[in-house]
XYZ file of C-alpha atoms in Angstrom:
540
model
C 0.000 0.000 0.000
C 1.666 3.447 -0.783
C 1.767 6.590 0.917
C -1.091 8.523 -0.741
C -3.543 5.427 -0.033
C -2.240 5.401 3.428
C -2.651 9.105 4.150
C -6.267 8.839 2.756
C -7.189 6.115 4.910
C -5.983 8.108 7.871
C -7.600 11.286 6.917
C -11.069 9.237 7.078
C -10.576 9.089 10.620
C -11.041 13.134 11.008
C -15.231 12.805 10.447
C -15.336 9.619 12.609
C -13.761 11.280 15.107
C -15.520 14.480 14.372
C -19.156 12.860 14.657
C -18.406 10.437 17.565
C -17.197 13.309 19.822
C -20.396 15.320 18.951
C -22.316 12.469 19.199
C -21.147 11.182 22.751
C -21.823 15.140 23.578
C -24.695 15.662 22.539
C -26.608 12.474 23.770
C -25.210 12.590 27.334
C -25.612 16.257 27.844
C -21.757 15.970 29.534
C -18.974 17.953 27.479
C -16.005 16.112 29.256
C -12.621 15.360 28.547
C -13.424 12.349 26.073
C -16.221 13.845 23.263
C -14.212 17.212 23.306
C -10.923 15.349 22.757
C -12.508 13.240 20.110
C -14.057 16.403 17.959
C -11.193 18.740 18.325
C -8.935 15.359 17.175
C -11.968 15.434 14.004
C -11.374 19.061 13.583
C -7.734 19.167 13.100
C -7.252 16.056 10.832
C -10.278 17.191 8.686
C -8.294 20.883 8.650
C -5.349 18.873 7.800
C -6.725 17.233 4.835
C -8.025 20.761 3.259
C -4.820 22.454 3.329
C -2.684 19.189 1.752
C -5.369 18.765 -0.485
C -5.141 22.496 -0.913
C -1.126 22.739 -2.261
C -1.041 19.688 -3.998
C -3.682 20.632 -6.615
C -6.040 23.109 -7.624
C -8.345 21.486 -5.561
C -10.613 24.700 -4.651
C -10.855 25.489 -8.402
C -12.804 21.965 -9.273
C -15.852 22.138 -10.262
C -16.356 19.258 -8.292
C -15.077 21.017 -5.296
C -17.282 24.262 -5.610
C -20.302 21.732 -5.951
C -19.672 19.918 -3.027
C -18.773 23.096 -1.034
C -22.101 24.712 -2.108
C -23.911 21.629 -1.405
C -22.192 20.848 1.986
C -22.903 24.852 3.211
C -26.851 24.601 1.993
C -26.946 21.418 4.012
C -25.216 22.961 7.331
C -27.697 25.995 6.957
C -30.461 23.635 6.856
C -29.321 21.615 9.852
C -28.840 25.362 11.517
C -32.049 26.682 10.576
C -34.187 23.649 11.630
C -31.811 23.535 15.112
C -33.209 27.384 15.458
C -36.576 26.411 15.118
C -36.349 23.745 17.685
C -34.762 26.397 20.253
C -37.594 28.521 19.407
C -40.197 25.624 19.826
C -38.569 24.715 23.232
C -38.239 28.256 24.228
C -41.470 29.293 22.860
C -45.056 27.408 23.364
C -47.565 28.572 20.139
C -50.721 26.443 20.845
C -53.955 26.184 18.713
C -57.275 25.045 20.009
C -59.214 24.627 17.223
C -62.233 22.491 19.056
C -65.622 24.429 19.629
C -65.158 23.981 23.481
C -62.301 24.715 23.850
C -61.473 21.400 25.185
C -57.662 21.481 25.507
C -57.656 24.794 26.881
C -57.049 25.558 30.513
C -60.090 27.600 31.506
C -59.455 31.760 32.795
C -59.950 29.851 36.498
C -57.445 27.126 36.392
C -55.255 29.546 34.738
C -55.314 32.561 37.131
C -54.916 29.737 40.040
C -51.952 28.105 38.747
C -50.505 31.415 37.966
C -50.613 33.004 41.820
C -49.854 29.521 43.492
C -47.925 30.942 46.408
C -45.621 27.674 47.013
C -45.201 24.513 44.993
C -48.028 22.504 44.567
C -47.792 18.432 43.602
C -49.657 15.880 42.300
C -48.979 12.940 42.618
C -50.620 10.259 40.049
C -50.510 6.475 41.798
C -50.519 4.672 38.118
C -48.812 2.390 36.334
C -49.280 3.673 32.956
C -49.131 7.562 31.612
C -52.228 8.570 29.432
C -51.600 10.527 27.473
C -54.735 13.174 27.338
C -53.765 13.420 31.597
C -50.324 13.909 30.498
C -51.464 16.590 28.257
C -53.858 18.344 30.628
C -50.787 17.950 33.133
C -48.045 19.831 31.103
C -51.041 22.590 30.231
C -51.049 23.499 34.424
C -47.268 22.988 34.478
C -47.184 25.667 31.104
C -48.299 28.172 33.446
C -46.249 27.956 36.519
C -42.810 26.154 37.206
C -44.636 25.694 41.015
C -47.435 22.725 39.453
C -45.433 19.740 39.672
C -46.751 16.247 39.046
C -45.457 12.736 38.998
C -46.940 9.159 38.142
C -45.858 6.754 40.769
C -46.717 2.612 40.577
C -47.814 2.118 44.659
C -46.012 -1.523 44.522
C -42.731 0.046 43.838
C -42.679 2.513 46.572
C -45.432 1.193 48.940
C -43.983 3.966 51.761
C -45.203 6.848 49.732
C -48.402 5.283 48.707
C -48.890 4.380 52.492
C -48.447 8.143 53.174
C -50.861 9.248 51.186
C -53.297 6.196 52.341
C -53.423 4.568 48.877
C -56.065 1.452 48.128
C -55.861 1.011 44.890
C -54.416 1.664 41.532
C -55.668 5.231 39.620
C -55.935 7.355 42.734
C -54.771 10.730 42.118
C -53.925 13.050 45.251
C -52.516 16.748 45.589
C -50.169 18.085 47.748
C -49.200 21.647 49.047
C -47.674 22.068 52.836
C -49.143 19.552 54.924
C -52.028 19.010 53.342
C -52.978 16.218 51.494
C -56.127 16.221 49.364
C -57.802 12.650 46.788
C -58.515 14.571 43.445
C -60.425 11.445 41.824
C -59.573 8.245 40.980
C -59.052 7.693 37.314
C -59.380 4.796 35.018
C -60.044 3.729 31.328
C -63.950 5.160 31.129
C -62.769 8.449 33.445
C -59.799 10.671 32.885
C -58.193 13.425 34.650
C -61.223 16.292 35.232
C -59.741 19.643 35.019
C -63.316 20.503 36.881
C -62.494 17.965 39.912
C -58.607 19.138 39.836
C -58.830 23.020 39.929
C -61.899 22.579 42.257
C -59.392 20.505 44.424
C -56.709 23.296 44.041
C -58.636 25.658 45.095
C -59.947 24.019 47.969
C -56.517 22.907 49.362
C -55.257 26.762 48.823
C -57.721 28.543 50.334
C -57.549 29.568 54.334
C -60.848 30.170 54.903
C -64.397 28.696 54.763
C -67.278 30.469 53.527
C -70.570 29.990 55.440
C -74.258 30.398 52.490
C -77.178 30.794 54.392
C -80.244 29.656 52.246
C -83.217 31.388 53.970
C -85.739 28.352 54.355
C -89.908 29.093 55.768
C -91.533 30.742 52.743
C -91.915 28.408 49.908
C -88.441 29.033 48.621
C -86.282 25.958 46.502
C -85.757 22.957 48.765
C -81.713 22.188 48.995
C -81.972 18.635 48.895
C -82.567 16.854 45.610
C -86.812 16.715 45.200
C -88.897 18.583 42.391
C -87.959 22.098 42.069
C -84.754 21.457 44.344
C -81.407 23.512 44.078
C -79.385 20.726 45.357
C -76.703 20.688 42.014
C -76.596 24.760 43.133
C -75.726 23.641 46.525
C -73.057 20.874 45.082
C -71.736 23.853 43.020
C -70.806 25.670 45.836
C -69.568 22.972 48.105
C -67.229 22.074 45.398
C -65.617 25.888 45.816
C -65.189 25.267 49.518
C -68.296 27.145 50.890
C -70.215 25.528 53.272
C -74.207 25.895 53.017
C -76.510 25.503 55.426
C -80.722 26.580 56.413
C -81.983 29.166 57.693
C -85.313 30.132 58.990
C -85.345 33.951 60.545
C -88.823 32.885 61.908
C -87.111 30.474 64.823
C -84.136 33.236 65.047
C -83.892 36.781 65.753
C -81.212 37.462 63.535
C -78.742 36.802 60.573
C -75.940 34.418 62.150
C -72.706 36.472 63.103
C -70.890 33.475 60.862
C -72.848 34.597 57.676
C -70.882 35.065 54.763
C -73.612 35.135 52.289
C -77.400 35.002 52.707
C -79.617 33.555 49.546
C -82.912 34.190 49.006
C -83.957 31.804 46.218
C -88.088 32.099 44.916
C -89.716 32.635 48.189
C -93.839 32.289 47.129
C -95.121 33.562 50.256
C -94.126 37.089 52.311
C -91.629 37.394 54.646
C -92.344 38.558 57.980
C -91.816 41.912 59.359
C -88.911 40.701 61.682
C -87.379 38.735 58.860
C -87.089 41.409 56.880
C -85.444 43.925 59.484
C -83.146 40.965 60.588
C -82.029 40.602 56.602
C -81.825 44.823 56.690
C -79.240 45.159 59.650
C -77.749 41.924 58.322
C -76.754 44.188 54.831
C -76.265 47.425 57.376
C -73.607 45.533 59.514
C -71.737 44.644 56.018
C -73.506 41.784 55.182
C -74.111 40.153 51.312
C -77.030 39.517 49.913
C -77.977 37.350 47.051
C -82.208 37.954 46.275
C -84.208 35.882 43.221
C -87.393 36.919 42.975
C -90.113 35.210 40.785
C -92.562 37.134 38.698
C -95.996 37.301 40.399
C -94.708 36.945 43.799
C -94.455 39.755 46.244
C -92.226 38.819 49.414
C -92.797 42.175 51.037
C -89.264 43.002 50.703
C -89.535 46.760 49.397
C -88.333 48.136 52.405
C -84.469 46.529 51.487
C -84.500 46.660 47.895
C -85.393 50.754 48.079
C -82.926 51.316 49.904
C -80.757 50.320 46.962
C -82.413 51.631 44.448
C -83.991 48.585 43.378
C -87.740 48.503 42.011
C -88.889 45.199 40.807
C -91.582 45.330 37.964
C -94.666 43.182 37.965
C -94.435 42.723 34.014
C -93.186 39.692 32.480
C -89.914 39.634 30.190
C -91.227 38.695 26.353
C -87.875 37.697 24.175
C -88.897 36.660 20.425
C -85.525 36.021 19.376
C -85.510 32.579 20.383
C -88.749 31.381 18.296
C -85.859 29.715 16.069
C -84.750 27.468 19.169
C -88.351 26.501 19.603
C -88.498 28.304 23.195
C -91.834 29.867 24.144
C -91.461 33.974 24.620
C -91.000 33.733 28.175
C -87.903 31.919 28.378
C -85.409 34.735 28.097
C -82.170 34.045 26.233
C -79.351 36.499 27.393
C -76.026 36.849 25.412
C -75.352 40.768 26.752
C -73.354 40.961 30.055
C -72.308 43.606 32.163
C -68.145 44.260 32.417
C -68.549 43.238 35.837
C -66.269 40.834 37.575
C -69.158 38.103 37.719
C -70.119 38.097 34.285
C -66.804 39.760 32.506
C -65.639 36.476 31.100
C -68.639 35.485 29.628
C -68.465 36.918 26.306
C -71.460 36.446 23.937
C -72.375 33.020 25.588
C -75.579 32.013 26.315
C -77.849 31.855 30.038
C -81.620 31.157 30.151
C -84.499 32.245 32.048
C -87.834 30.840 32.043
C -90.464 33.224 33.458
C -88.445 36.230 34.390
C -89.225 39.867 35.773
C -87.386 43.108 34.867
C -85.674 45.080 37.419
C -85.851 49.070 37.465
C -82.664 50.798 39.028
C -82.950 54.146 40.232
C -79.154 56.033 41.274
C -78.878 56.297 44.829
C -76.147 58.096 46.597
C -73.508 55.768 48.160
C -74.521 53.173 45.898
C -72.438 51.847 42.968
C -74.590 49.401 40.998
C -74.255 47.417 37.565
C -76.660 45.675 35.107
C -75.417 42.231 34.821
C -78.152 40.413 32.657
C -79.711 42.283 29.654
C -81.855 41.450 27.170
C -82.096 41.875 23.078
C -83.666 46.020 22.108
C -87.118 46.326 21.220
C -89.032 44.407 19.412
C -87.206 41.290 19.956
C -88.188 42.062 23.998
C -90.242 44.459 26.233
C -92.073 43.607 29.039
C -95.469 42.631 28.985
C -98.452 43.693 31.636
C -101.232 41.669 30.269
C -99.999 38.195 30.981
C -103.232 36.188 30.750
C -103.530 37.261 26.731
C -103.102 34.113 24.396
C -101.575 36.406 22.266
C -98.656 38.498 23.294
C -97.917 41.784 21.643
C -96.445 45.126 22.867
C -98.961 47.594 23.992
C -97.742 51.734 23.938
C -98.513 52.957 27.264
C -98.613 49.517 29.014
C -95.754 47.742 28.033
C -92.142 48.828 28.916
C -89.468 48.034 25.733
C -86.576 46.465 25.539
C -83.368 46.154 26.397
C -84.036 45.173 30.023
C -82.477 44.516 32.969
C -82.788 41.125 34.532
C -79.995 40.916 37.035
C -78.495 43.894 38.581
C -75.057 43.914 41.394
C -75.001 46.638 43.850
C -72.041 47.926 46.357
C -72.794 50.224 49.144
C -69.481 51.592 51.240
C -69.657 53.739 54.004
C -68.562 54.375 57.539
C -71.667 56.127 59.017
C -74.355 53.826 61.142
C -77.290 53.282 59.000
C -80.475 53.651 60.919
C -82.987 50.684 61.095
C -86.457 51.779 61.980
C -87.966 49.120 64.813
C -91.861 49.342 65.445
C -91.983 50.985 68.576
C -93.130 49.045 71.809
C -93.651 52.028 73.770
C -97.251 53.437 73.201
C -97.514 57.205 72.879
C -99.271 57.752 76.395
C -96.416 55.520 77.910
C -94.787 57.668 81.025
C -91.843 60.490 80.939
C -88.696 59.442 79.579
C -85.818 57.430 81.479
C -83.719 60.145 83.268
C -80.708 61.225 82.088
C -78.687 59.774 85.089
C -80.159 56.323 84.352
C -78.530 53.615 82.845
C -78.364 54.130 78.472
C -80.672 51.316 76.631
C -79.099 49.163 74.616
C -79.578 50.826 71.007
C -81.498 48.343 68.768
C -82.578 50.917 65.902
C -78.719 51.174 64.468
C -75.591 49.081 63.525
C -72.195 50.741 61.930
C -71.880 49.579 58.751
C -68.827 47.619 57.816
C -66.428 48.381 54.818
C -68.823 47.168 52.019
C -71.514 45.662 51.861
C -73.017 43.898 48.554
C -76.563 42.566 47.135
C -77.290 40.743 43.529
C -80.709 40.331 42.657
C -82.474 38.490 39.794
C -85.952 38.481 38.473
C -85.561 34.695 38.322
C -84.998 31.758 40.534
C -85.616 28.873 38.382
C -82.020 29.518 36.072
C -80.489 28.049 39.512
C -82.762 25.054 39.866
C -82.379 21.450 39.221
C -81.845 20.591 35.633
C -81.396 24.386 34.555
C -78.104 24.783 36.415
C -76.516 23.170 34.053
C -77.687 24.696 31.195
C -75.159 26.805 29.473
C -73.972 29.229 31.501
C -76.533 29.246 34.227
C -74.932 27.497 36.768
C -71.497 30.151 36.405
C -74.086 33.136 36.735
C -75.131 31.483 39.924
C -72.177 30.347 41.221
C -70.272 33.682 40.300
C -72.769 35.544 41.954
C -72.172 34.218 45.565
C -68.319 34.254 44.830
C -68.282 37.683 44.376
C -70.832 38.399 47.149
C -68.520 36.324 49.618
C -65.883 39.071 49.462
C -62.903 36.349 49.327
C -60.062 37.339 46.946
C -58.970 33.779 46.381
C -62.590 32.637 45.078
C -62.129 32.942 41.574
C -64.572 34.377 39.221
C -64.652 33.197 35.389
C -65.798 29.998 33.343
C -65.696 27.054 34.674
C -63.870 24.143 32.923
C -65.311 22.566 29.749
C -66.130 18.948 29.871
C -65.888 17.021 26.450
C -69.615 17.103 24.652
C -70.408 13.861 23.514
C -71.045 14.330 20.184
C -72.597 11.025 19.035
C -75.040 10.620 16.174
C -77.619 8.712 17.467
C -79.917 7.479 13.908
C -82.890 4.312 13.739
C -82.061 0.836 12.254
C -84.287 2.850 8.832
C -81.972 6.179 8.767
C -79.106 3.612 8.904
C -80.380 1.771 6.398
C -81.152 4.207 4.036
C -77.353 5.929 4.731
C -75.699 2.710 3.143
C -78.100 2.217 0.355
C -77.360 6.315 -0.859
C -73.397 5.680 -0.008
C -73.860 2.517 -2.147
C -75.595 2.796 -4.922
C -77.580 6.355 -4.758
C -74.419 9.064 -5.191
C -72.364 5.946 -7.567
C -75.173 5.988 -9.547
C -75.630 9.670 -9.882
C -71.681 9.772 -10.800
C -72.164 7.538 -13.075
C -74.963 9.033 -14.975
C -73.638 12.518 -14.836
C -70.452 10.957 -16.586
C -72.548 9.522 -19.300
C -74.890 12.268 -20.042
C -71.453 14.369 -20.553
C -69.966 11.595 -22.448
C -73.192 11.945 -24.986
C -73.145 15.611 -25.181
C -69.370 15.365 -26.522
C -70.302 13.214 -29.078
């Protein structure tokens, strides 16, 4: 073997070494002594080779040698253009949802609570195998803040955690954050991991404090356990977001609970008695929040409150023609215009429904800061209608009110000064001279000092909130949002809730099956076939 054979042979060692060193670097992630030996060894004996090859020939004036140059640099700017866009990919997350729902989009809640997590928060997913739409929803929490962690863990190979955590089988997901430990759900092949169940969980385990929801029980209002006409999903609703619910009957009670953090009144049929309705007046004067849905044709005897805000509710019945197409009857009102207020802000041009609703009238009262939150379509798609027993519904000048109206209204009173309470009196007006002015003071009963703020929603509708409506669209987030916002707690979030997947089956008879295979078949074949040959004849 000559020299010139020889030297080649040892020259072909300069892109071994060259790829092997980059290689070993690049797969380990470790630039130590050996892969940067081996591709500054590739380097030089490749550099070598170029300048030999260099003075013995014209070897940078071949053809050949301009062609492989120019092909060699277009295929280095390739490699460094496509090693740019995977930088920018890693760097970078640009993510497309194209589905109607949404569906593998965090929702504005889980978003805004992953984002303020104030320490890192785990989850910990006791399965053998990683699926990959939990995986998915997984990474879309962790997108949002380096402090979501996760990790899949098989119970058998570390029984110690799994004992910890008080694992009993296979699929149970827990979180983590402190010392508290929390079960999510326990997943399997029919259920995945429920962004619902797992940002209701992190809020839960995050929050410091327990809201108390009085429902005010006694007059005919919804029943909170499930029964006909019940708002027990409602009440779910709201356990789920860490508020406790409970009764109440002002009847068997002098006054609003000191513990109160809301106070719902939800359709009462029947009036409310004279005490009740002081007792619900120094509740609001003391700072209290109160959330009021009020039927059409029902009359509570709650005036006294609701002027005191501003509030006048109208006797007339909301008419909405714009959802003849849906095949809904005039009276069930479809709302798609929301107030920018923090209960309804994220709800866009979505649709709520209300079956049999009243307007609301708001009149400006000082110290009061109010909002519409519910309107409905401009005349003549809506007005309000005072003849309610007519078969056929029309708008009447002079009797009628038109539309856009207001269906839902949120009010915010602040103030420092005690707001008086007017008691019926028990002293008659013949009763003896006054107490002395070295006697001991009464106890004042007519007055409380108001607190910071205090807040009231009310709706001309109860039945949005009731069993089988709540989950209707967007009913269910008007209610829930509602008490949210009137329980004053900065960590209850107010936006969407998360999507579940539709099921979007086509459900079709044994006949509309039928008659689908015989047009796939032999119908449209048959019509291709026939177009082609009465083309065919015209040609000819």
């Amino acid at each position: 073997m000559n020299k010139n054979k020889l030297w080649k042979l040892v020259f072909w060692l300069g892109p071994f070494f060259l790829a092997a060193g980059l290689t070993i670097g690049l797969i380990s992630e470790k630039w130590g002594i050996i892969p940067l030996l081996l591709t500054i060894l590739g380097l030089v004996i490749c550099s070598l080779w170029i300048i030999i090859q260099s003075q013995q020939s014209k070897w940078w004036q071949k053809r050949s040698t301009q062609s492989g140059t120019n092909a060699l640099v277009a295929t280095l700017s390739v490699l460094v253009i496509l090693g740019l866009i995977n930088f920018l990919g890693i760097r970078y997350h640009l993510r497309l949802d194209l589905t109607d729902s949404q569906l593998f989009t965090l929702s504005p809640q889980s978003r805004e609570l992953v984002s303020n997590l104030p320490e890192t928060m785990k989850v910990w997913l006791f399965s053998k195998e990683q699926n990959l739409q939990d995986r998915e929803l997984l990474d879309n929490y962790h997108r949002q803040s380096n402090k979501f962690k996760f990790e899949y863990l098989d119970p058998q190979l570390k029984p110690g955690i799994a004992e910890k955590f008080g694992v009993k089988d296979y699929g149970e997901v827990y979180l983590e954050f402190q010392n508290k430990r929390q079960l999510v759900q326990i997943i399997n092949e029919n259920e995945r991991l429920s962004e619902i169940k797992l940002t209701t969980r992190l809020q839960q385990i995050t929050s410091s404090t327990t809201a108390k929801v009085y429902f005010l029980q006694g007059h005919g209002e919804h029943p909170l356990t499930a029964s006909k006409g019940a708002i027990s999903q409602a009440i779910q609703g709201l356990t789920d977001k860490n508020l406790t619910t409970s009764a109440l009957n002002l009847a068997e009670q002098p006054q609003v609970p000191d513990d109160a953090t809301v106070i719902v009144v939800a359709g009462p049929k029947k009036e409310l008695l004279t005490g009740e309705v002081i007792a619900l007046q120094n509740y609001l004067n003391r700072g209290g929040n109160l959330l009021l849905m009020i039927d059409p044709n029902t009359n509570p005897k709650i005036d006294t409150i609701l002027k005191d805000w501003g509030v006048h509710l109208d006797n007339r019945l909301a008419i909405d023609t714009s959802g003849a197409n849906l095949q809904l009857g005039p009276a069930a009102i479809l709302v798609t215009e929301y107030g920018q207020h923090p209960i309804t802000k994220d709800f866009g041009k979505n649709i709520s429904v209300y079956p049999l609703t009243r307007p609301l009238e708001i009149d400006p009262v000082p110290g009061i800061e109010s909002m519409a939150l519910l309107k409905t379509k401009p005349y003549p798609s809506s007005w309000a209608e005072s003849d309610q027993k007519s078969e056929k519904l029309e708008f009447n000048e002079g009797q009628d009110l038109k539309g856009p109206l207001t269906l839902g209204v949120a009010l915010t009173r602040k103030s420092s000064n005690p707001i008086p309470t007017t008691l019926p009196s028990p002293i008659p007006t013949n009763s003896p001279a006054p107490i002395p002015t070295n006697s001991p003071s009464p106890i004042p009963t007519n007055s409380q000092p108001t607190a910071k703020e205090s807040r009231l929603v009310v709706f001309g509708n109860s039945n949005f909130a009731a069993d089988g409506l709540f989950e209707q669209q967007l009913n269910g987030d008007v209610f829930l949002n509602s008490v949210s916002w009137l329980s004053q707690q900065d960590q209850q979030l107010l936006s969407i809730r998360p999507k579940e997947p539709k099921n979007r089956r086509i459900v079709i008879s044994t006949l509309q099956a039928n008659l689908l295979t015989i047009a796939a078949v032999f119908v449209l074949p048959l019509i291709g076939l026939g177009t082609g040959f009465v083309i065919w004849r015209k040609r000819r």
